[in-house]
mmCIF file of C-alpha atoms and ligand atoms in Angstrom:
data_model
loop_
_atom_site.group_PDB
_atom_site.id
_atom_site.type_symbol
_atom_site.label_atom_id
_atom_site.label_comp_id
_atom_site.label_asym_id
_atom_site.label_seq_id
_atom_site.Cartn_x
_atom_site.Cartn_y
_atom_site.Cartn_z
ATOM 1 C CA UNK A 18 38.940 -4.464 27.067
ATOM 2 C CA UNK A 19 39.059 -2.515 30.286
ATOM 3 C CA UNK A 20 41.701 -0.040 28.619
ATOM 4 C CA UNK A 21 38.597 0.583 26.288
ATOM 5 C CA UNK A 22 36.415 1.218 28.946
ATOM 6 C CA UNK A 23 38.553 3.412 30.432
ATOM 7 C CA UNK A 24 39.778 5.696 27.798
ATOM 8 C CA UNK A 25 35.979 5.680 26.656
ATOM 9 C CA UNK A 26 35.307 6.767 30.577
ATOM 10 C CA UNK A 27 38.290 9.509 29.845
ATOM 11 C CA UNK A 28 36.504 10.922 26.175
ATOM 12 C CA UNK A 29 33.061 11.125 28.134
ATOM 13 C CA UNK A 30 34.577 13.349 30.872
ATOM 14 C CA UNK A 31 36.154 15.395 28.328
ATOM 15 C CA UNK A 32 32.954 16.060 26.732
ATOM 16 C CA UNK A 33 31.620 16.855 30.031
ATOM 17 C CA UNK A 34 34.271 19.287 30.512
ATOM 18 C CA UNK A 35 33.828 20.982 27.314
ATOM 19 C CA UNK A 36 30.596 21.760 28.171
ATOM 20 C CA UNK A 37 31.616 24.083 30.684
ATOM 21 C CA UNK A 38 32.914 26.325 27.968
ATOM 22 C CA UNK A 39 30.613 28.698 28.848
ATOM 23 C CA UNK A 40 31.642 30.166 32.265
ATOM 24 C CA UNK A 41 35.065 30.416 30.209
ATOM 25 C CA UNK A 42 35.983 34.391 30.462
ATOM 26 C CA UNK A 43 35.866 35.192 26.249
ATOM 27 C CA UNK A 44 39.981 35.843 25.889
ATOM 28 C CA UNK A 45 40.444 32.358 27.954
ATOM 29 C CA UNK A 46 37.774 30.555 25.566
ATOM 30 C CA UNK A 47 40.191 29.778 22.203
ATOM 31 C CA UNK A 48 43.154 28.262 24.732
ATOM 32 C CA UNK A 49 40.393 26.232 26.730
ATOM 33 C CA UNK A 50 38.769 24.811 23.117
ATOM 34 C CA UNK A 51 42.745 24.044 21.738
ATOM 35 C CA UNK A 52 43.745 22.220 24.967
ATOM 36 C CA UNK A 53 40.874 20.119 25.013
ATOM 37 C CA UNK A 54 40.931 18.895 21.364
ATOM 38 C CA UNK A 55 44.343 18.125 21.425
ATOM 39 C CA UNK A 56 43.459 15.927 24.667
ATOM 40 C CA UNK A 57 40.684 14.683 22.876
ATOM 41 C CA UNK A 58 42.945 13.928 19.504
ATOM 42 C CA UNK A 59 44.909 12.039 22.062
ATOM 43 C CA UNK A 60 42.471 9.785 23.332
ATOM 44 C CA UNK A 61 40.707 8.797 20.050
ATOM 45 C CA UNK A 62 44.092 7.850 18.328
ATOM 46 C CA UNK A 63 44.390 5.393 21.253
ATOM 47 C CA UNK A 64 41.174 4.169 21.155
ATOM 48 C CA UNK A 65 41.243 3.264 17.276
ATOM 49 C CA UNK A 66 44.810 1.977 18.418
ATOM 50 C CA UNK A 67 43.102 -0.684 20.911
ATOM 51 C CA UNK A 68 40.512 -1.658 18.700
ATOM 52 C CA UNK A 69 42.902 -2.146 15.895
ATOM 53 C CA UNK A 70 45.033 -4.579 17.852
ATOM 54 C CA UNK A 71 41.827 -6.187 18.967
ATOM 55 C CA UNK A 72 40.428 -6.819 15.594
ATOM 56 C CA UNK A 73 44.308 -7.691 14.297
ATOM 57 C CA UNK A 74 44.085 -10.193 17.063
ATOM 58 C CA UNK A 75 41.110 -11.761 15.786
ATOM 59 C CA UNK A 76 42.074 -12.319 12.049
ATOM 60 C CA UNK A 77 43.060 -16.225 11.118
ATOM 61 C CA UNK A 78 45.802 -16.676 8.801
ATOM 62 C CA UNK A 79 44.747 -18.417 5.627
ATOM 63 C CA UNK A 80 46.493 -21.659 4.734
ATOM 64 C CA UNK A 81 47.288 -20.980 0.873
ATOM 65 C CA UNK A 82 48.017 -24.311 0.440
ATOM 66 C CA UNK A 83 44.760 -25.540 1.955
ATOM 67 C CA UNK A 84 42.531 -27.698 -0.901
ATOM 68 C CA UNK A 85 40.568 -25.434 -3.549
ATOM 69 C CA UNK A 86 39.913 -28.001 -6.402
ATOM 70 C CA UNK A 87 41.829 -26.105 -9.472
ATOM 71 C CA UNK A 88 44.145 -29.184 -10.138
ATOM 72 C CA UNK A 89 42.296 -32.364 -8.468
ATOM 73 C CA UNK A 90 39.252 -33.676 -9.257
ATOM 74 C CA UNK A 91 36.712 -32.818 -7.021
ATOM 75 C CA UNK A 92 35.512 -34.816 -4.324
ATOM 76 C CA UNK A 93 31.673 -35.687 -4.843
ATOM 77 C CA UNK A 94 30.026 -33.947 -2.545
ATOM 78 C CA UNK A 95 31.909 -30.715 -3.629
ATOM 79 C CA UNK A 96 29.891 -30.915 -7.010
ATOM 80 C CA UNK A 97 26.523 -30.176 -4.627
ATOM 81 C CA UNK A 98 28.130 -27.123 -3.824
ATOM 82 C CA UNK A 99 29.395 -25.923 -7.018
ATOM 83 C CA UNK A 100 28.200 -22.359 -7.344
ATOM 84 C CA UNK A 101 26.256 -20.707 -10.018
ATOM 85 C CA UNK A 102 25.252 -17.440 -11.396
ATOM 86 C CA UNK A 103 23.485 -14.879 -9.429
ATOM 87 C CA UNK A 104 19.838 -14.337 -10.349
ATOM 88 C CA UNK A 105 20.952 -10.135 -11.006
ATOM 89 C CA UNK A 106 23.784 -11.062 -13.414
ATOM 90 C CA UNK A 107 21.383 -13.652 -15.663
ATOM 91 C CA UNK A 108 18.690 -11.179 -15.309
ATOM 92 C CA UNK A 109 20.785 -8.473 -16.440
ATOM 93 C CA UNK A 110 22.168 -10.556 -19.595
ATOM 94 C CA UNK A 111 18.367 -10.601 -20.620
ATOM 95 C CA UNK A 112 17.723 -6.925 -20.205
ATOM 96 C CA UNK A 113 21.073 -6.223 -22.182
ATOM 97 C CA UNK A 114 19.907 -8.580 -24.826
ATOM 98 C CA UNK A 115 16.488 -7.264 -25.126
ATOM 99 C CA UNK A 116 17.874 -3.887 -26.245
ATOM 100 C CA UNK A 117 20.207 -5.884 -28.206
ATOM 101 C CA UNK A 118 17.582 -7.416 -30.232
ATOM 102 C CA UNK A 119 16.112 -3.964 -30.794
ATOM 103 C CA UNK A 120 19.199 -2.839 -32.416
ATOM 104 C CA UNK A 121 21.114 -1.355 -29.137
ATOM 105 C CA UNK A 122 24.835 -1.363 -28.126
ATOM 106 C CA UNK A 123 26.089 -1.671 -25.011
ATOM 107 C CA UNK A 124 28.672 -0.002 -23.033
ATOM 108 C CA UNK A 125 29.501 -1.246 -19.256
ATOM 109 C CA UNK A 126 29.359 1.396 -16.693
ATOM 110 C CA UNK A 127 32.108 1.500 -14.389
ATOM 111 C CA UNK A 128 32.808 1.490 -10.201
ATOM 112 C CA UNK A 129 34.382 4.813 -9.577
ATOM 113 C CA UNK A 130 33.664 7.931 -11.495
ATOM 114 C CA UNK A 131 34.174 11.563 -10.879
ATOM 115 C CA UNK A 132 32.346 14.989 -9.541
ATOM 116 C CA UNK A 133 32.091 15.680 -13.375
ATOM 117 C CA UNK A 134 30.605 12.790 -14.756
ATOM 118 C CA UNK A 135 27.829 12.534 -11.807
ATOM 119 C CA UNK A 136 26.810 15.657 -11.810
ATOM 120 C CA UNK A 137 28.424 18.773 -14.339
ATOM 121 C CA UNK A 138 27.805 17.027 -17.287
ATOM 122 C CA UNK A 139 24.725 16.130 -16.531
ATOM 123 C CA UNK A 140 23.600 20.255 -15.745
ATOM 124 C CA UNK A 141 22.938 19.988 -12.178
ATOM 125 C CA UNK A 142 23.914 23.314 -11.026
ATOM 126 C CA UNK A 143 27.330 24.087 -8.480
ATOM 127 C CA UNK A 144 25.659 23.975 -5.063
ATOM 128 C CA UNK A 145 22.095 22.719 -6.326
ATOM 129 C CA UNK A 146 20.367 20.701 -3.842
ATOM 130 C CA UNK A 147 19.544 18.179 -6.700
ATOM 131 C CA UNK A 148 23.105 17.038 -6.027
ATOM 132 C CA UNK A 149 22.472 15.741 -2.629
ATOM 133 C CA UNK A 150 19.140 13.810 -3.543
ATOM 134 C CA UNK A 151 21.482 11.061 -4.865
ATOM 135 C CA UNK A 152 22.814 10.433 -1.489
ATOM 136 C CA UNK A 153 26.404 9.637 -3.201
ATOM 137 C CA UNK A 154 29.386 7.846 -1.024
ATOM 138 C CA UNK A 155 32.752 9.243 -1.462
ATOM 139 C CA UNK A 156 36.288 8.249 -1.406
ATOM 140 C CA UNK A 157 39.185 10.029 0.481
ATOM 141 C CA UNK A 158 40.236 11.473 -2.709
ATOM 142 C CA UNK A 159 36.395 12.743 -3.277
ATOM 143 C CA UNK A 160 36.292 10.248 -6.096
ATOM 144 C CA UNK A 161 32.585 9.138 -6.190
ATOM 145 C CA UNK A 162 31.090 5.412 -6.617
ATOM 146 C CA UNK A 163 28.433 6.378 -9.284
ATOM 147 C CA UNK A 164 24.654 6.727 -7.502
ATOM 148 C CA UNK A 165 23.307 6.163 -11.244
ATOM 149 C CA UNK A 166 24.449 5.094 -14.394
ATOM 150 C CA UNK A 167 23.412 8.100 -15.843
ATOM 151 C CA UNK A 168 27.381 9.206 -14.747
ATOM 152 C CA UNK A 169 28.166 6.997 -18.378
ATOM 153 C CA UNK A 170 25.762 9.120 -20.276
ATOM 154 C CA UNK A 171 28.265 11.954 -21.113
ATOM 155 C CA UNK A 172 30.995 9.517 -22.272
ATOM 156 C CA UNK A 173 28.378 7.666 -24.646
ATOM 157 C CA UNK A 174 27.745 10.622 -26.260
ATOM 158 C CA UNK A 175 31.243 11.707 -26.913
ATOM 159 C CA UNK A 176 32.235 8.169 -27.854
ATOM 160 C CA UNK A 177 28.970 7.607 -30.141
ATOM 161 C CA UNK A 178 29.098 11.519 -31.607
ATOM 162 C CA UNK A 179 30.467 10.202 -34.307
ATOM 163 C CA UNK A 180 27.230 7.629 -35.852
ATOM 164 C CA UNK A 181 25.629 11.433 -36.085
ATOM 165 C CA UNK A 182 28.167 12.253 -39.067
ATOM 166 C CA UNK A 183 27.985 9.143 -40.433
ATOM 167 C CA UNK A 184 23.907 9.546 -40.277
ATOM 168 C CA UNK A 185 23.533 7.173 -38.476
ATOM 169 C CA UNK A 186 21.411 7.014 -34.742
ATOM 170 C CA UNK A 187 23.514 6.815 -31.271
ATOM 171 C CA UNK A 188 21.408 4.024 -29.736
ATOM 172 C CA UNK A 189 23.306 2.752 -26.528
ATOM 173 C CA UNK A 190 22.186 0.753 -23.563
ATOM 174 C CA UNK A 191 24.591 0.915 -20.316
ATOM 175 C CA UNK A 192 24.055 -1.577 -17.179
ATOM 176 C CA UNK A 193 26.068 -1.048 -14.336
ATOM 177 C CA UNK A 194 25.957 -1.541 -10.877
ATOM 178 C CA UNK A 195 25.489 1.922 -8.455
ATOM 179 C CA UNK A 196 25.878 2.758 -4.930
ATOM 180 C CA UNK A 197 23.471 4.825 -2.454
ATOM 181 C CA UNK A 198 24.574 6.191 0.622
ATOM 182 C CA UNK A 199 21.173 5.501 2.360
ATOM 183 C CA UNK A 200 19.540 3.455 5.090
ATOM 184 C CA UNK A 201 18.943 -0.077 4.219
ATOM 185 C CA UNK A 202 15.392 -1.555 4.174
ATOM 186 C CA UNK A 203 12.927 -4.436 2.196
ATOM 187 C CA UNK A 204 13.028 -1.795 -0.819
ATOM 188 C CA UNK A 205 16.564 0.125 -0.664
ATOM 189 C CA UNK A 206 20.300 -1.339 -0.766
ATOM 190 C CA UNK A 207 23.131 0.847 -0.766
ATOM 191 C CA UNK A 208 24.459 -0.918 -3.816
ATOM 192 C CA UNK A 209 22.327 -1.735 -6.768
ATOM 193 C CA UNK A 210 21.635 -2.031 -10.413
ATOM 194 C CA UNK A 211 20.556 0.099 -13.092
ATOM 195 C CA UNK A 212 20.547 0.101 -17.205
ATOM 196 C CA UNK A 213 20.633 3.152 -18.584
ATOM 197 C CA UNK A 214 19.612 4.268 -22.117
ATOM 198 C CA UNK A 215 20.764 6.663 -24.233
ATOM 199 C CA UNK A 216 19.292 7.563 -27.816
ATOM 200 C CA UNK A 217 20.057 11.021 -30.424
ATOM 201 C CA UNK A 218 19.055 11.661 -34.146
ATOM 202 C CA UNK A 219 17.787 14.344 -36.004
ATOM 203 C CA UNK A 220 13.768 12.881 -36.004
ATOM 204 C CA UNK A 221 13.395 11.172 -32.472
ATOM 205 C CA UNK A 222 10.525 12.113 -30.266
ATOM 206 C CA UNK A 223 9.392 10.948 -27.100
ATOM 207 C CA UNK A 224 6.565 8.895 -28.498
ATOM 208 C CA UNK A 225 9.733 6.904 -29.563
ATOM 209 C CA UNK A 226 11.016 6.887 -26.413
ATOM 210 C CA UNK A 227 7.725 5.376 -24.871
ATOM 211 C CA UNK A 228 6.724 2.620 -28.138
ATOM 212 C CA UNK A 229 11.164 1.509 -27.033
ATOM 213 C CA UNK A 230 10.060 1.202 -23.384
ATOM 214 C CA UNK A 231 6.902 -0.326 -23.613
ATOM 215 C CA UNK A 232 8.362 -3.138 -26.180
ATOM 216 C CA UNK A 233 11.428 -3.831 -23.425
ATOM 217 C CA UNK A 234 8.963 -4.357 -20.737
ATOM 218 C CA UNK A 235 5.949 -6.488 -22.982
ATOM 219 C CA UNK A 236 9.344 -8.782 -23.927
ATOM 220 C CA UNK A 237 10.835 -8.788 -20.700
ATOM 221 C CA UNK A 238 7.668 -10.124 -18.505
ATOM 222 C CA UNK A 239 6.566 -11.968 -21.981
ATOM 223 C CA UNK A 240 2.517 -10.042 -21.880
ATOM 224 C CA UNK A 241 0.723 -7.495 -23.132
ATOM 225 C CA UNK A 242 1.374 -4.513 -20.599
ATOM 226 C CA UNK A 243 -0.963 -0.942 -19.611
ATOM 227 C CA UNK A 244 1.883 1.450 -19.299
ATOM 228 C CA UNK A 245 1.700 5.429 -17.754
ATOM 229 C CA UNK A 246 3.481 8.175 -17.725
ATOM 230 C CA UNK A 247 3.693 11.110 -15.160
ATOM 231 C CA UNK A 248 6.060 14.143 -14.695
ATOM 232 C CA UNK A 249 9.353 13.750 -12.947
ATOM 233 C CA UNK A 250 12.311 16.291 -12.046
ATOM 234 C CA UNK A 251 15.684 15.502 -13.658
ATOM 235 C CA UNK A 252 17.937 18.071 -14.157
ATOM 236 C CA UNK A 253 19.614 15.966 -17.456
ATOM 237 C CA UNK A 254 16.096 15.771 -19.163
ATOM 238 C CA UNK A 255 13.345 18.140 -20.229
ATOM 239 C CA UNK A 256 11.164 17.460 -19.962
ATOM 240 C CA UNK A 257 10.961 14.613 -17.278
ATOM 241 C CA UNK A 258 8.993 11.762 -17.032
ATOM 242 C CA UNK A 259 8.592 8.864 -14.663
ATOM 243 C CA UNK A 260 7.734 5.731 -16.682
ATOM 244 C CA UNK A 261 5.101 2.877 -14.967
ATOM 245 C CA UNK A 262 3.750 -0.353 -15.344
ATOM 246 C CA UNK A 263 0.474 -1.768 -14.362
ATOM 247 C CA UNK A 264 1.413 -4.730 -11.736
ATOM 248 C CA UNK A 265 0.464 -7.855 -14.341
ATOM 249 C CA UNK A 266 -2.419 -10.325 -12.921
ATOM 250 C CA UNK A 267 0.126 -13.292 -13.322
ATOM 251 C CA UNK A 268 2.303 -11.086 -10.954
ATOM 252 C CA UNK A 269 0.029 -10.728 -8.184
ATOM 253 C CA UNK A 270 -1.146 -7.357 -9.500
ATOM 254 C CA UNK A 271 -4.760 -5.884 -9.450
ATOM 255 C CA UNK A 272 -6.480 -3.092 -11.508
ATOM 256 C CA UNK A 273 -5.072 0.127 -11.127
ATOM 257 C CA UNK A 274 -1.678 -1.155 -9.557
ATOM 258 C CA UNK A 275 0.792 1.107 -11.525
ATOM 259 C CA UNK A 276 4.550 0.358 -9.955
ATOM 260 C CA UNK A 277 7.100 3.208 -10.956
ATOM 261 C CA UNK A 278 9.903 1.398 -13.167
ATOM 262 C CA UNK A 279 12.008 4.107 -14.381
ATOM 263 C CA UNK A 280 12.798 7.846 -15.097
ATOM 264 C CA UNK A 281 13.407 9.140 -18.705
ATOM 265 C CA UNK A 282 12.810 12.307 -20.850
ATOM 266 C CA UNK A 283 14.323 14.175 -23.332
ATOM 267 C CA UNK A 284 18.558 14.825 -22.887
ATOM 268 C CA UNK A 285 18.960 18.584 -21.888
ATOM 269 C CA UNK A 286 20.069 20.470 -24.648
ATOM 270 C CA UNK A 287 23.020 21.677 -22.136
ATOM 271 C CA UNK A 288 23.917 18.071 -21.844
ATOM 272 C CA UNK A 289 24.391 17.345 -25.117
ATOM 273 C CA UNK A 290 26.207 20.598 -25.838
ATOM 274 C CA UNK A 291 28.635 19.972 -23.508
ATOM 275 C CA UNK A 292 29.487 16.786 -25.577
ATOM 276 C CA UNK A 293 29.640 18.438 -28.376
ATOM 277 C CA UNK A 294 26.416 17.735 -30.015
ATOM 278 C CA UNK A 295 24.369 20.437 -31.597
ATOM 279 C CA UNK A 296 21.188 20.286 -29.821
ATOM 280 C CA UNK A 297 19.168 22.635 -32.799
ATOM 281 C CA UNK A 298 20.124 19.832 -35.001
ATOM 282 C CA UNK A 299 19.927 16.187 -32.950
ATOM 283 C CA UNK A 300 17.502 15.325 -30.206
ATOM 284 C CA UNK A 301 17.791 12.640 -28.013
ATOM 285 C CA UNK A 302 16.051 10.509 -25.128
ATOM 286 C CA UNK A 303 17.498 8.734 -22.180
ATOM 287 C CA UNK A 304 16.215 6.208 -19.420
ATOM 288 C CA UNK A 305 17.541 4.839 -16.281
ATOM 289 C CA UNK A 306 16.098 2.146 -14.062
ATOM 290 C CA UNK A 307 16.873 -0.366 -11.466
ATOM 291 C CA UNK A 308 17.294 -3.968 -12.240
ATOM 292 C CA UNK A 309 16.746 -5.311 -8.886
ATOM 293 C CA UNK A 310 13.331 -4.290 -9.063
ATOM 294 C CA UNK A 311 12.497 -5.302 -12.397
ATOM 295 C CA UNK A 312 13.938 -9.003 -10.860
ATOM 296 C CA UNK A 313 12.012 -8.563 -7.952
ATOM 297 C CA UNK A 314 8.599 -8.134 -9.587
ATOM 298 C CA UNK A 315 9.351 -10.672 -12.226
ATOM 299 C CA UNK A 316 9.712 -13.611 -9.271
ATOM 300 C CA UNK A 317 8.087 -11.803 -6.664
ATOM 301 C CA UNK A 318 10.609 -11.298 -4.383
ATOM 302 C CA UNK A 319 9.154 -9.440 -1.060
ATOM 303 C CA UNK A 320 12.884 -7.853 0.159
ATOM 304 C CA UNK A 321 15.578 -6.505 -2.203
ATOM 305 C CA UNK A 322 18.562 -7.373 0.196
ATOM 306 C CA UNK A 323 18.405 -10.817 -0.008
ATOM 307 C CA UNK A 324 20.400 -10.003 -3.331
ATOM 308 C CA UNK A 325 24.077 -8.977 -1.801
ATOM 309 C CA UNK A 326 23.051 -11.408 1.101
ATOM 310 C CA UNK A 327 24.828 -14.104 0.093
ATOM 311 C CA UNK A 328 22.186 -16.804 1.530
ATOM 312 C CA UNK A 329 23.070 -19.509 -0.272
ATOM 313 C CA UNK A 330 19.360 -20.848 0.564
ATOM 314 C CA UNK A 331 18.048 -17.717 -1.508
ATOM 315 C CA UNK A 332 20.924 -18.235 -4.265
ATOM 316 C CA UNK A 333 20.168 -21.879 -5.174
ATOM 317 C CA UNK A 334 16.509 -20.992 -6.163
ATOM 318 C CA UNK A 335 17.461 -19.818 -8.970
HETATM 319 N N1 LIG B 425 19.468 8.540 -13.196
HETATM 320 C C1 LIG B 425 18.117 8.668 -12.701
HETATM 321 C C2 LIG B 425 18.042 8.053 -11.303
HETATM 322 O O1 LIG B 425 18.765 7.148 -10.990
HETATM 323 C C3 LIG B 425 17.145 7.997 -13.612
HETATM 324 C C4 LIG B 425 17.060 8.665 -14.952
HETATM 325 C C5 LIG B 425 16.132 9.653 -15.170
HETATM 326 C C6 LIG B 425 17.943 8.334 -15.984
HETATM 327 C C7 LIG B 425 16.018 10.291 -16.381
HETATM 328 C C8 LIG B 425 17.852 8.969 -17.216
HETATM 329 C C9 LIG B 425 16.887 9.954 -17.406
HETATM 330 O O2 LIG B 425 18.663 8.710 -18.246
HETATM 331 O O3 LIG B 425 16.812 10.548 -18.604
HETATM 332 O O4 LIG B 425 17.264 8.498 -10.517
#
């Protein structure tokens, strides 16, 4: 690695150098800046070529052949290590099934969407700063891995439109899993999950909206909950509410404790417009909230990253 050290040595003279910029006469300044780019283009290509070989260096092959108990019968001890379902997907079923029961479809979300679907659609402005609250990750080709799975709620729409002109509601639940360019900690992961909801008729209100979310949250912790409401800023609803729950005793929760589950509100009339719904005939109401959280409360999990941790001690209490 001293060919690393070196050409790092040779990149932090460079820098050094660049700094001098300033006693550069003006009409010399543009040649000095090229020349030392290119000599700096130079010396990062053959960094990222050391550490390449370095890393290529370090990979094992993998014996295909090697045991992986398709076609024999597995030795005992194997069936101790036989793996299971993740707590987030059988949590996940339940949610799904309690909208189910309450007359829902569902529609999976998906891993890669577009600059459309995450934000147009949805009426956040060109150039608002609402855009970059949702901290998105981006491919190469500026494709975007969905921050929420509100992305889906344009497609329901247009795939659902047509319950309106048969008279019939558009009442659509959407899980999915989303992805947050942000730092880490006990209560953020960059990749998560969320259900969304989606509802339109002709009569809906938002005291529907709130008797639907009250019943998915009494079924899903199995008690009698206090719920509250209080205003929230989404550019896809107006207006905006954030939805809460009052921590339950049996969950470790005292009077008072109100714990923010979800945002909601009534769908934009732009939104729906732009998927071809008449929004001085049909209303709607949407929701979208994470499922990790919902988990954690439910079992009283202190730190949501134990979920893409792998820890096989975390995964087999459940
Ligand atoms: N997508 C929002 C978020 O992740 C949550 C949300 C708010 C979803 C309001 C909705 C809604 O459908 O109507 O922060």
């Amino acid at each position: 690695m001293q060919e690393l050290e070196q050409l790092k040595q040779e990149l932090k003279k460079l820098n050094e150098e660049a700094a001098k910029i300033r006693d550069v006469p003006t009409e010399q300044r543009a040649e000095f800046g090229r020349n030392l780019n290119l000599r700096k283009q130079e010396i990062l290509a053959k960094i990222a070529a050391v550490e390449k070989a370095a890393l290529d260096a370090k990979v094992e092959p993998i014996d295909v052949t090697a045991f992986c108990g398709v076609n024999e019968p597995l030795p005992e001890f194997y069936s101790t290590l036989m793996g299971s379902r993740h707590p987030l997907t059988t949590e996940m079923d339940r949610v799904v099934e309690i909208y189910q029961m309450m007359g829902f479809d569902a529609v999976e979300s998906r891993q890669l969407d577009d600059e459309y679907h995450m934000f147009d659609s949805l009426n956040f402005a060109k150039e608002h700063p609402a855009r970059d609250g949702y901290d998105t990750f981006r491919t190469e080709e500026s494709l975007i891995p969905p921050a929420h799975t509100s992305t889906m709620q344009h497609r329901v729409l247009k795939q659902y439109k047509k319950n309106l002109d048969e008279g019939k509601a558009i009442a659509v639940v959407v899980p999915g899993r989303v992805f947050r360019n942000e730092d880490v900690d006990a209560t953020h992961e960059h990749t998560f999950y969320q259900c969304e909801g989606v509802y339109v008729s002709k009569t809906c209100t938002m005291g529907d909206m709130l008797g639907i979310l009250r019943e998915f949250f009494e079924k899903y912790y199995e008690q009698k909950l206090n719920i509250r409401t209080q205003p929230g800023y989404f550019p896809f609803t107006e207006p905006s509410l954030e939805f809460l729950i009052e921590k339950p005793k049996s969950l470790g929760g005292k009077k008072g404790d109100f714990l923010e589950m979800l945002g909601c509100g009534m769908i934009h009339p732009n939104v729906l417009k732009l998927a071809g719904i008449d929004p001085e005939i049909y209303h709607g109401f949407a929701w979208g909230g994470g499922i990790d959280r919902l988990v954690m409360l439910k079992y009283g999990l202190m730190d949501v990253r134990y979920f893409e941790s792998g820890n096989l001690y975390f995964l087999r209490e459940f």
